[in-house]
Coordinates of C-alpha atoms and ligand atoms in Angstrom, one line a residue:
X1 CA -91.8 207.0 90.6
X2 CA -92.9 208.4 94.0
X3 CA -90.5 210.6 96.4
X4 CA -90.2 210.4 99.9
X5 CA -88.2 213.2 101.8
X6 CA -87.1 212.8 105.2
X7 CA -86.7 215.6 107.4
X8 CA -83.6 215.2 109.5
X9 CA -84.6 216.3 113.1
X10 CA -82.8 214.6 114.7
X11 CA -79.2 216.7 114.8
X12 CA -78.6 218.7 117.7
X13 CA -76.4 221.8 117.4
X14 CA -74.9 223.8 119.6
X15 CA -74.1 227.3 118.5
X16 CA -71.5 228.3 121.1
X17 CA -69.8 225.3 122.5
X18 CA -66.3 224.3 120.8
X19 CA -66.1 221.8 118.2
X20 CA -63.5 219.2 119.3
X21 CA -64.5 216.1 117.2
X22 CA -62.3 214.3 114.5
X23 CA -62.9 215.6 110.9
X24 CA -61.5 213.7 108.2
X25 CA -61.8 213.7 104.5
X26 CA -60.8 210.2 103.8
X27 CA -62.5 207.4 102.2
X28 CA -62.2 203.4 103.2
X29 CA -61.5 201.7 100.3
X30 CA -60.1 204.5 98.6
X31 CA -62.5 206.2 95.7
X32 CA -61.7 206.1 91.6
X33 CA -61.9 210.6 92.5
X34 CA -62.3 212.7 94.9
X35 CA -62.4 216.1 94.1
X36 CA -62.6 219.0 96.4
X37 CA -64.2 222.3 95.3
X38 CA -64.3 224.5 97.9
X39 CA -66.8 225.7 100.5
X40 CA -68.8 223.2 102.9
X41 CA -72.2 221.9 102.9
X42 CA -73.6 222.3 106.2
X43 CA -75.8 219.3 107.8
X44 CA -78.7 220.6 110.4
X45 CA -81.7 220.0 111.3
X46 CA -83.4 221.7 108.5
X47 CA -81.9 219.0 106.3
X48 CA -83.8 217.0 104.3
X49 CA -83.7 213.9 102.5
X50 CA -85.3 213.5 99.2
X51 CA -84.9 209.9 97.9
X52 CA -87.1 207.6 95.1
X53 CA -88.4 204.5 96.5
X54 CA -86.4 202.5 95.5
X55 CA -83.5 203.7 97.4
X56 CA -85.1 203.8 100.5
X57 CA -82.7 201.0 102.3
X58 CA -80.1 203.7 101.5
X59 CA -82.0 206.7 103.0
X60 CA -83.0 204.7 105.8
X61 CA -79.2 204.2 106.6
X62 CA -78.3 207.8 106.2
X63 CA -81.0 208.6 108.4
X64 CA -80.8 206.5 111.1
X65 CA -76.7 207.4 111.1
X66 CA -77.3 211.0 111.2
X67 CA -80.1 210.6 114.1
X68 CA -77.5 208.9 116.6
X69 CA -76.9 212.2 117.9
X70 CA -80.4 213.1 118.6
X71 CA -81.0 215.3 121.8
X72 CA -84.5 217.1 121.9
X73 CA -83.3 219.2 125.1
X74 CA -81.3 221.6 122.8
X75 CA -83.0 225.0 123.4
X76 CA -80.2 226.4 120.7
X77 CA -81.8 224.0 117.8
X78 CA -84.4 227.5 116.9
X79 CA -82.1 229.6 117.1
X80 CA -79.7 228.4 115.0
X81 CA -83.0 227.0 112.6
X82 CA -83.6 231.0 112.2
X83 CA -79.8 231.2 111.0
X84 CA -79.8 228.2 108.4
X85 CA -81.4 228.1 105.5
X86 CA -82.8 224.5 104.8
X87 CA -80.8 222.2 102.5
X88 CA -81.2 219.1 100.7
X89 CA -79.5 215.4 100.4
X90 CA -81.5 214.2 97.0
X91 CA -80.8 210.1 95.8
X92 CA -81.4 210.5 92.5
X93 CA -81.4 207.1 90.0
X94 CA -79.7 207.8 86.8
X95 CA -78.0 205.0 84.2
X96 CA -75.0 204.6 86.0
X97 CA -73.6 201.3 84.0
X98 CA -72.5 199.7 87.2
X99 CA -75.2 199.0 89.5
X100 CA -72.8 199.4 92.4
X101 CA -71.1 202.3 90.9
X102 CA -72.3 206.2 92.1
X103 CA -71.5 209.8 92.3
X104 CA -71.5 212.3 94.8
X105 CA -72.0 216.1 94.7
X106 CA -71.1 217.7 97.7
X107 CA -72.4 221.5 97.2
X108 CA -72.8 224.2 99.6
X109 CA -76.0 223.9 99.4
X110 CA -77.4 220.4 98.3
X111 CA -75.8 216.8 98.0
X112 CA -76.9 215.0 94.4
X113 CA -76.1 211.0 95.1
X114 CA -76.3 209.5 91.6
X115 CA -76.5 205.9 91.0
X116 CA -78.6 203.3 89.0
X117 CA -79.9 201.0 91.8
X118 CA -80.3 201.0 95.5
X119 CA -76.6 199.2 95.9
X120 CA -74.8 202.5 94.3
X121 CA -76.9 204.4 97.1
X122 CA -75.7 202.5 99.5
X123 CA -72.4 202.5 98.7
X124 CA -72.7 206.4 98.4
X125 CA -73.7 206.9 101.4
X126 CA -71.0 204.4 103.0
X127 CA -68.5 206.9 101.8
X128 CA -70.9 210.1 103.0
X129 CA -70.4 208.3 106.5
X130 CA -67.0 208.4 106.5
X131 CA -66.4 212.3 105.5
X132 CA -68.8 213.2 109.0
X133 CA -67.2 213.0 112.4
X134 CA -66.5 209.5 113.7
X135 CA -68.8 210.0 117.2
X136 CA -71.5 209.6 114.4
X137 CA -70.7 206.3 114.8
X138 CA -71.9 206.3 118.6
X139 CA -74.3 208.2 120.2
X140 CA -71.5 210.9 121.3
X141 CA -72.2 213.7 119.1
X142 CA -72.7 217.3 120.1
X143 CA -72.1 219.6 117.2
X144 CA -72.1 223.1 116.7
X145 CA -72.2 222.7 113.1
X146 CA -71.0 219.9 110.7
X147 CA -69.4 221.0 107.9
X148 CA -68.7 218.5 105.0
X149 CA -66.3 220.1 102.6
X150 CA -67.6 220.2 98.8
X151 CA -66.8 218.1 96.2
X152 CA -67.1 215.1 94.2
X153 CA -66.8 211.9 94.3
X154 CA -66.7 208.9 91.9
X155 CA -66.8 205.4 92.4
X156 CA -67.4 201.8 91.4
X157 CA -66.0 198.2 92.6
X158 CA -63.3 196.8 90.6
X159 CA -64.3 193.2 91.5
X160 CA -67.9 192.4 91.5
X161 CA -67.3 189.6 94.3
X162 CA -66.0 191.0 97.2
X163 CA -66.7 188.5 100.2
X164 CA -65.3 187.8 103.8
X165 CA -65.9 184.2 105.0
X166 CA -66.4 183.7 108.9
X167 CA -66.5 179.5 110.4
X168 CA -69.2 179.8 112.9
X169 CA -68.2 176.0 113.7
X170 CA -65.4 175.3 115.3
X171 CA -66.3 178.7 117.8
X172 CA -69.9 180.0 117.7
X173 CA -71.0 183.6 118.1
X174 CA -73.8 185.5 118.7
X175 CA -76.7 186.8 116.5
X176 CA -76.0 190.2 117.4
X177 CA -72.3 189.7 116.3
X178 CA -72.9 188.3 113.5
X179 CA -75.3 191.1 112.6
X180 CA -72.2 193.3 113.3
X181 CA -69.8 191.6 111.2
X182 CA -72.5 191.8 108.6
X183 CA -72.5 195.6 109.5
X184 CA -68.7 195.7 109.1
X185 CA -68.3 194.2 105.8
X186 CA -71.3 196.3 104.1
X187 CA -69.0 199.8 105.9
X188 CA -66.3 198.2 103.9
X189 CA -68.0 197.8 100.9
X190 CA -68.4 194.1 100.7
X191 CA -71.1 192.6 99.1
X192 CA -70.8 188.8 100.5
X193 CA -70.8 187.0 104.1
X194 CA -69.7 183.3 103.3
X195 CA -70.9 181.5 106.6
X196 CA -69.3 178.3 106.8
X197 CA -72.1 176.4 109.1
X198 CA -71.5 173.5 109.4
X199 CA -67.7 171.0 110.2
X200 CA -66.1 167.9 112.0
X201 CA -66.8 170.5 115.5
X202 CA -70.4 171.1 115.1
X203 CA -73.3 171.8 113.1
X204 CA -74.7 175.1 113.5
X205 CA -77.8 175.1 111.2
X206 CA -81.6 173.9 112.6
X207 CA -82.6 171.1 110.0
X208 CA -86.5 170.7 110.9
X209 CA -86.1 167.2 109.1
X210 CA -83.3 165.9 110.1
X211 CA -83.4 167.1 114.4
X212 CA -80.3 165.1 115.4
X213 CA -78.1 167.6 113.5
X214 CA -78.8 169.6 116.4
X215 CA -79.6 167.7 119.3
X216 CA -76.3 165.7 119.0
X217 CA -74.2 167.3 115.9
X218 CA -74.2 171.2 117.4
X219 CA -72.5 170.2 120.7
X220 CA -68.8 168.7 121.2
X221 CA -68.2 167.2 125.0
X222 CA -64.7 169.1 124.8
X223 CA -62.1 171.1 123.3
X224 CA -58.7 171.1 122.7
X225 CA -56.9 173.0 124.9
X226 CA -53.6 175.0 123.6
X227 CA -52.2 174.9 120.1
X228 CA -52.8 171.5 118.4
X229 CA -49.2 170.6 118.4
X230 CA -48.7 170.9 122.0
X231 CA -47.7 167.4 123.7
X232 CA -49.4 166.7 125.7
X233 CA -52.3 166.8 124.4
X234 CA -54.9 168.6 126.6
X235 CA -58.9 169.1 126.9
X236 CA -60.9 171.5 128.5
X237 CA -62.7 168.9 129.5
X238 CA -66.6 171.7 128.6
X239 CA -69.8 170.6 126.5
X240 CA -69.3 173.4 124.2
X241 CA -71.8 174.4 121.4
X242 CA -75.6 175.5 120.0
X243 CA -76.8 176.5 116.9
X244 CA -78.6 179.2 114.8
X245 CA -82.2 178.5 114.3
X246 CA -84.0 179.0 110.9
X247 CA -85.5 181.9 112.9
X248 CA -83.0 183.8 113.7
X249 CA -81.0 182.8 110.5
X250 CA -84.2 184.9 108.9
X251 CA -83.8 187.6 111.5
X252 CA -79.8 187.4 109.9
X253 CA -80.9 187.1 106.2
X254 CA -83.1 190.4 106.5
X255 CA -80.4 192.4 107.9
X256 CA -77.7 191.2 105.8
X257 CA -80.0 192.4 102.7
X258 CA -80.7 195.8 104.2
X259 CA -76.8 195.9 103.9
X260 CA -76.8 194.8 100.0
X261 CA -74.7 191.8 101.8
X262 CA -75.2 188.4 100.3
X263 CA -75.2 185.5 102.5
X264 CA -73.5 182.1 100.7
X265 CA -74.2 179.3 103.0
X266 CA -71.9 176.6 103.2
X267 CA -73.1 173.2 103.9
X268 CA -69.4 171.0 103.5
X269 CA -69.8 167.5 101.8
X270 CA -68.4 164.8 101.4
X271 CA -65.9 165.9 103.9
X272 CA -65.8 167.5 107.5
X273 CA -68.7 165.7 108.0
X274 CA -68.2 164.3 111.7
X275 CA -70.9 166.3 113.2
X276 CA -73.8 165.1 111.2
X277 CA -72.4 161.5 111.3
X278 CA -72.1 161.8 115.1
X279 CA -75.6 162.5 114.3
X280 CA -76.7 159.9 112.0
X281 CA -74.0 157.2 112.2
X282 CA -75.8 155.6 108.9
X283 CA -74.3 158.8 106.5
X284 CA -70.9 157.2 106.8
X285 CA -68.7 154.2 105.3
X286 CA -68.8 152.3 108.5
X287 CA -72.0 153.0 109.6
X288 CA -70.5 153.2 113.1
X289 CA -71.3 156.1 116.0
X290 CA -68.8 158.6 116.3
X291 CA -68.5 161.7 118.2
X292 CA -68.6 164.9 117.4
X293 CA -64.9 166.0 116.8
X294 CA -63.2 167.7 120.0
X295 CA -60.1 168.7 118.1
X296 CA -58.6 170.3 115.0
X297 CA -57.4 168.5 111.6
X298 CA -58.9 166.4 109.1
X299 CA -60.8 163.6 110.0
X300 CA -61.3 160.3 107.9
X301 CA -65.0 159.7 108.4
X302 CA -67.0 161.6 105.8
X303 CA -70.2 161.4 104.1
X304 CA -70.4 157.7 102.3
X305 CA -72.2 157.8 98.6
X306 CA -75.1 155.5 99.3
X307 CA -78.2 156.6 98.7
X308 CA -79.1 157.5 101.6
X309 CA -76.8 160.0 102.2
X310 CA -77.5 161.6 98.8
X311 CA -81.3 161.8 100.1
X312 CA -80.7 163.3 102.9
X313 CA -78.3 165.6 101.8
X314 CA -80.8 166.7 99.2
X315 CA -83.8 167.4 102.1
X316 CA -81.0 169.2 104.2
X317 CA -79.8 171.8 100.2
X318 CA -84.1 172.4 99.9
X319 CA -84.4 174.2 103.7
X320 CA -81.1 175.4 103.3
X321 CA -81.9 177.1 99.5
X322 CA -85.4 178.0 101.6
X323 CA -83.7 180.3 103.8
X324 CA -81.1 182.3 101.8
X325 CA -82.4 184.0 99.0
X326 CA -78.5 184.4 96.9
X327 CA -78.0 182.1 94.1
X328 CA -75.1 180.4 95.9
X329 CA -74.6 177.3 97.4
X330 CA -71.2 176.2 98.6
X331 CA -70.5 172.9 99.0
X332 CA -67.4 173.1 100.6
X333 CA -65.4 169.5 98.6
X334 CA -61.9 170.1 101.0
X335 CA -59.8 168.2 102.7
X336 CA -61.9 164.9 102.1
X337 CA -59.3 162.0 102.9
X338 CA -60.7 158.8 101.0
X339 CA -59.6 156.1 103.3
X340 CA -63.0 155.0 104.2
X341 CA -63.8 155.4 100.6
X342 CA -61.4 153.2 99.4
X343 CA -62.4 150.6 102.1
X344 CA -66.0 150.3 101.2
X345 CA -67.8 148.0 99.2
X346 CA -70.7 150.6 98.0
X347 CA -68.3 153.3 97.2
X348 CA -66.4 150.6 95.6
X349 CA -69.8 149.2 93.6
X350 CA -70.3 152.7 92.8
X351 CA -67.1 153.4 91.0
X352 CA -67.0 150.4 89.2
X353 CA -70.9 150.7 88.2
X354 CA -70.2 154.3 86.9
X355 CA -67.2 153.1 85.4
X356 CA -65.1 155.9 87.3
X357 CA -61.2 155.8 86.9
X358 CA -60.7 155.6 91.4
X359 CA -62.2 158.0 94.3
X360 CA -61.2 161.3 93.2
X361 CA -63.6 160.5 90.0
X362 CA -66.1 159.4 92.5
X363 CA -65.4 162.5 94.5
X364 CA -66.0 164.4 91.4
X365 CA -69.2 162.4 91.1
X366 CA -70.4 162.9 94.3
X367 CA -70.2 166.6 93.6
X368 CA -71.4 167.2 89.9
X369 CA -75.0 164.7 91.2
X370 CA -75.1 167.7 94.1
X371 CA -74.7 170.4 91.1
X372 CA -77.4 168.7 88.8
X373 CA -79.7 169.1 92.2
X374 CA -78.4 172.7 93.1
X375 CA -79.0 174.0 89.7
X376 CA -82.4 172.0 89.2
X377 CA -83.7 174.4 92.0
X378 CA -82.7 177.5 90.0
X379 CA -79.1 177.9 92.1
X380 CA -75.0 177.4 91.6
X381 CA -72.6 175.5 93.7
X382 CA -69.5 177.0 94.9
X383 CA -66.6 174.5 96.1
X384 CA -63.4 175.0 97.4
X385 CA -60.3 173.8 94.4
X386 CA -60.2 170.2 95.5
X387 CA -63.6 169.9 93.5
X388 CA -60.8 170.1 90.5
X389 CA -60.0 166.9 91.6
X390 CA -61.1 163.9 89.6
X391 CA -62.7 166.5 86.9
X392 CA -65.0 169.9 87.9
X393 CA -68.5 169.8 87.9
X394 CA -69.6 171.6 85.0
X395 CA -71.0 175.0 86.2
X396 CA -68.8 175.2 89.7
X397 CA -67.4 178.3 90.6
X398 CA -64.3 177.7 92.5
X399 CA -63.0 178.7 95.6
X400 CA -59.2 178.9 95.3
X401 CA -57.6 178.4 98.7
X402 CA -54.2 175.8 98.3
X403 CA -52.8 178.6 96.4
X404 CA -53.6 180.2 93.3
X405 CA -53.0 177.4 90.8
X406 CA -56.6 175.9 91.5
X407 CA -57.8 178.9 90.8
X408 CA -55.7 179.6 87.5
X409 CA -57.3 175.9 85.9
X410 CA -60.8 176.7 86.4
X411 CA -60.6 180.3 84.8
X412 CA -58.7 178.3 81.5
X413 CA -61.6 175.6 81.4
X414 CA -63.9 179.0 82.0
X415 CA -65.2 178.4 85.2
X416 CA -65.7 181.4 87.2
X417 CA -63.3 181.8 90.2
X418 CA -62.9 183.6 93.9
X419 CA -59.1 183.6 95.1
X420 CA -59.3 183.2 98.7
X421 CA -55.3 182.0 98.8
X422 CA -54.1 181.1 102.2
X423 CA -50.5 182.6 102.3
X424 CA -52.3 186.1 101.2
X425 CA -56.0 185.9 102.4
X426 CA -56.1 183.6 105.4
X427 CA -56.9 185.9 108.4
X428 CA -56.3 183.2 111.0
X429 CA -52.6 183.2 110.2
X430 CA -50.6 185.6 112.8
X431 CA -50.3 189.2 111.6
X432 CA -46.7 189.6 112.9
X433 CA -43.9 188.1 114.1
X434 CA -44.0 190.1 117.5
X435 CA -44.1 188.4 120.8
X436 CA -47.3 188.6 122.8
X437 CA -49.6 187.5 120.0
X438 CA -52.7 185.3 120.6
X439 CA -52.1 181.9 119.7
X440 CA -53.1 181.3 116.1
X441 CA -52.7 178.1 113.8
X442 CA -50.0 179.0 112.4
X443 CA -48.4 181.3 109.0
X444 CA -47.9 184.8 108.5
X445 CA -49.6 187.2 106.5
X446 CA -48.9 190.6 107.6
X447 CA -51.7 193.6 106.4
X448 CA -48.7 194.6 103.4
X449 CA -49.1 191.1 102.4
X450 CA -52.9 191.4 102.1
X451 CA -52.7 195.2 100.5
X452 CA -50.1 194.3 97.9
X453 CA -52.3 191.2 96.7
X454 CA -53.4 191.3 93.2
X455 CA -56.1 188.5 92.9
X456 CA -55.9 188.2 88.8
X457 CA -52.7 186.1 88.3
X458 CA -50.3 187.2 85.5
X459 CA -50.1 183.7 84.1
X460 CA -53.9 184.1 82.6
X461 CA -54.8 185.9 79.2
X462 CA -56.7 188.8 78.7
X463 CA -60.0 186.4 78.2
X464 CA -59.2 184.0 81.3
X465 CA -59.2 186.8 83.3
X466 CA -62.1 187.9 83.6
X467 CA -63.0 184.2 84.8
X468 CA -61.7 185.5 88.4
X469 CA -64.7 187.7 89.7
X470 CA -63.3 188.6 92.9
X471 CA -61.6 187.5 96.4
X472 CA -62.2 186.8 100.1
X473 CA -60.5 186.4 102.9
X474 CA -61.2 183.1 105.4
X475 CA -61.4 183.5 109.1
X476 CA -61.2 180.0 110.4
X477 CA -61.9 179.8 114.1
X478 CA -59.9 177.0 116.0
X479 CA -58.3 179.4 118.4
X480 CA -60.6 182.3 118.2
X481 CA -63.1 181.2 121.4
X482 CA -64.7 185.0 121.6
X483 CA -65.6 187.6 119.2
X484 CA -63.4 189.9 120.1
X485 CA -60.5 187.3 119.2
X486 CA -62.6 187.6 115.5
X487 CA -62.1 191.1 115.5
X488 CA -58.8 191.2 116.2
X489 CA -57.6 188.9 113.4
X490 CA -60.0 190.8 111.0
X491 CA -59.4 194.1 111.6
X492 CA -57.2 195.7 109.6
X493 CA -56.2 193.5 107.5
X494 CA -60.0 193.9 106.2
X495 CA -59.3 197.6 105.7
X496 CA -56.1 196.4 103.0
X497 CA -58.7 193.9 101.4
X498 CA -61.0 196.3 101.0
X499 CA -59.1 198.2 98.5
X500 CA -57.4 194.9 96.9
X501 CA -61.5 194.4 95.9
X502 CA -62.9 197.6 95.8
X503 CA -60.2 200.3 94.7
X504 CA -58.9 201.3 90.8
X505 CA -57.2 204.0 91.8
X506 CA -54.6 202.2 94.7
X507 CA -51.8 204.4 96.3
X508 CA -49.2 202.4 98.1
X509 CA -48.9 200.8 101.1
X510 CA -47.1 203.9 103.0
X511 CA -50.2 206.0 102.6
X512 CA -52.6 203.7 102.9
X513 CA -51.0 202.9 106.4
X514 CA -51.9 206.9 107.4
X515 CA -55.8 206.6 106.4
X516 CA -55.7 203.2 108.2
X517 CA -54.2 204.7 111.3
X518 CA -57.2 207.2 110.9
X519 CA -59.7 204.6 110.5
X520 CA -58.8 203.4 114.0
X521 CA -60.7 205.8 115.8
X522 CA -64.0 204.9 113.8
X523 CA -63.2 201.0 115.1
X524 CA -62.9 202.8 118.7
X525 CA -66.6 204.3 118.1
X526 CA -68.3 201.1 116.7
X527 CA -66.8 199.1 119.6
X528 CA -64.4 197.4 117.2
X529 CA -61.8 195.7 118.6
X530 CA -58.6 195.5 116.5
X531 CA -54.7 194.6 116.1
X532 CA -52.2 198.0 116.0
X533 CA -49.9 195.7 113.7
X534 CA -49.3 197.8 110.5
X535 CA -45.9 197.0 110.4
X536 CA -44.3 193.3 109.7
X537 CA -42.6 193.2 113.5
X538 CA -39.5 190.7 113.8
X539 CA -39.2 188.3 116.3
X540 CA -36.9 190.4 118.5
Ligands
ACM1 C1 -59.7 175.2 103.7 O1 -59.0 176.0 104.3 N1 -59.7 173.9 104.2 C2 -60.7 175.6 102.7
ZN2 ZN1 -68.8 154.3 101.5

């Protein structure tokens, strides 16, 4: 195995100015130890990086962090060179039995980053991030030394799924926030970015076969206007919309991997389908053209189960499974009313031809046929727990959102499962009772509510348990028009999940509320917007 050391450069020190920046010692999501020893490593210029090359997304990071504060105008950097003695950062791969597990050493005079693949690393070095000032995070810094106290640290993810879901669909955002929520999660420590793509509002994925998708599906003529319940009803009257292109979705796939971020796509079927039967009025029951939906809900066209549709959904799963490389599909399978369904004579031939019982066993048909495809091209659906409906598919991993109970049947028939439910885990819900809050849909799920969340119910056996691999939280984005609206709902509540996913050894809410508080002013650096809510606030 080769070596590559890095020589970090790129710090700029000066010896007599004052040191006013914001030390901390504490760790977002909270380690298994951390063990101070006493003295301080000290990071200069005459630091180096020594890492095998297999860690070198890892030593990339670290790098690139610690050469934000680069300046090559310092005429102290010699001076102080002639003062320090050189010192090392070393990755070093060892048999760790969690690949995402690791070990610090913080000595005065090397850090030893032990971990068994290039995810431990980078987790490692999440943490490393977190123990140097916060103007790291910008390009603000002007040290005269930075002194990272010694000890060690210990770590590995109690959930191997640890996932934030963002609807690009009903609101659309930019590459380069996308990129950053990427960014976020990976600080965090999740490993997933479930990127809901495609809904009644809009279709945000370029299908090079099928060009209508885009042309007509990714663009509404209006938007509701105000909370859906408001009477009257109002529009805003704006072609909203657009789309990512396979391009860019690349550009996004490469970035998320250089994070150890794993992109599930979700393509929904048979249900919040209007877009792409706006777009191809021949997917549907009635065959009829439609619109692309301008408001919120559940609507009753969705995909019919002729041929046809089954086709073309197939041609639109092979570019989809051609641009992320994960081994997950999700097929969405919620909120499908099945009015039409019952009104039409093909999904009424179909039923009676496959001798199903009524629609929800031709929903459950619809879905397994996508499975057998998914899983002949080497991947594994995902669905949200209506795919229960009408009998599970038989290698689905479900997406528990009504709820746990969804979630609790498909780790008895040992299906794997991801708790995502919506009183805990539903960021789009308001985050206090206070006055002044953006609109939201609706509910209440204060940051406590999110911290306290256990995602293994008590209800499952020792066995069934370890069926649930892990949790997300959904981010659904009816009255979230901007990205800074995103952030808002996100953070912190994201902070609390992370240690719901990530953390053994959890404290309680009180102290996690004081490292939260800290974590504030990293947000400030990265240009994070975020709610202040820490507390449940009464309506006064
Ligand atoms: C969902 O919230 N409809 C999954
Ligand atoms: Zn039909």
């Amino acid at each position: 195995m080769t070596h590559k050391r890095i020589i970090v450069f790129s710090l700029f020190l000066f010896i007599n100015s004052c040191n006013f920046f914001a030390f901390s010692n504490e760790i977002i999501p909270n380690p298994d130890s951390q063990v101070l020893t006493g003295g301080d490593f000290i990071l200069s210029n005459n630091t180096t990086i020594n890492y095998p090359d297999d860690f070198k997304i890892s030593a990339d990071f670290l790098k690139d962090f610690i050469k934000i504060g680069e300046n090559d105008n310092n005429s102290f950097t010699k001076l102080f060179k002639f003062f320090s003695a050189g010192n090392e950062i070393n990755f070093i791969k060892n048999n760790i039995e969690n690949d995402e597990g690791y070990k610090i050493e913080i000595l005065a005079d090397e850090i030893n980053i032990y971990s068994s693949s290039n995810k431990g690393a980078f987790y490692a070095v999440q943490s490393l991030r977190q123990l140097l000032p916060v103007e790291f995070e910008n390009n603000k810094t002007s040290l005269d030394e930075i002194k990272i106290p010694c000890q060690i640290i210990k770590d590995s993810p109690k959930f191997k799924y640890r996932g934030m879901h963002l609807d690009v669909s009903r609101h659309m955002y930019s590459v380069d926030f996308i990129k950053k929520y990427i960014d976020a999660l990976a600080m965090l420590k999740f490993n997933t970015f479930h990127w809901h793509l495609t809904e009644d509002q809009g279709w945000r994925i370029e299908i090079k076969k099928y060009p209508k998708l885009n042309s007509i599906g990714s663009y509404r003529d209006s938007t509701l206007a105000g909370h859906y319940t408001d009477k009257p009803i109002k529009y805003d009257k704006t072609r909203y919309g657009g789309y990512y292109t396979q391009k860019e979705i690349k550009e996004i796939v490469a970035f998320a991997n250089s994070r150890e971020v794993l992109i599930i796509p979700e393509i929904e079927m048979p249900g919040h389908a209007q877009a792409a039967i706006a777009s191809y009025p021949y997917l549907s029951c009635r065959q009829e053209q439609i619109g692309v939906a301008t408001s919120w809900g559940v609507f009753e066209d969705i995909f019919c189960t002729r041929e046809t549709t089954f086709s073309f959904l197939e041609d639109v799963i092979d570019e989809v499974i051609s641009l992320f490389p994960g081994e997950y599909i999700h097929i969405g399978g919620d909120e499908a009313p099945k009015k039409r369904w019952e009104e039409c004579s093909q999904c009424q031939g179909l039923i009676k031809k496959e001798g199903l019982k009524d629609v929800h066993e031709l929903q459950s048909y619809f879905i397994t046929r996508m499975e057998k495809y998914i899983n002949s091209k080497g991947k594994k659906i995902i669905g949200w727990d209506e795919i229960l409906d009408g009998g599970l598919a038989p290698n689905a991993t479900v997406m528990s959102w009504r709820g746990e109970s969804g979630g609790i049947k498909a780790a008895q028939m040992g299906h794997e499962v991801i708790m995502a439910p919506n009183a805990n885990l539903y960021f789009d819900h308001y985050q206090t009772k206070k006055e002044g809050e953006p609109v939201a849909i609706g509910g209440f799920t204060p940051i406590e509510e999110v911290y306290n969340y256990n995602p293994i119910p008590e209800e499952l056996n020792e066995n069934e348990k370890k069926y649930i691999i892990g949790a997300q939280a959904n981010v659904w984005t009816e009255y979230m028009k901007t990205s800074e609206h995103v952030e808002y709902m996100v953070f912190p509540r994201i902070l609390a999940l992370s240690e719901v996913l990530w953390s053994s050894n959890r404290t309680n809410f009180t102290e996690f509320k004081l490292r939260a508080e800290n974590y504030f002013k990293r947000l400030d650096e990265l240009d994070i917007n975020y709610s202040k809510h820490l507390e449940k606030e009464e309506i006064k």
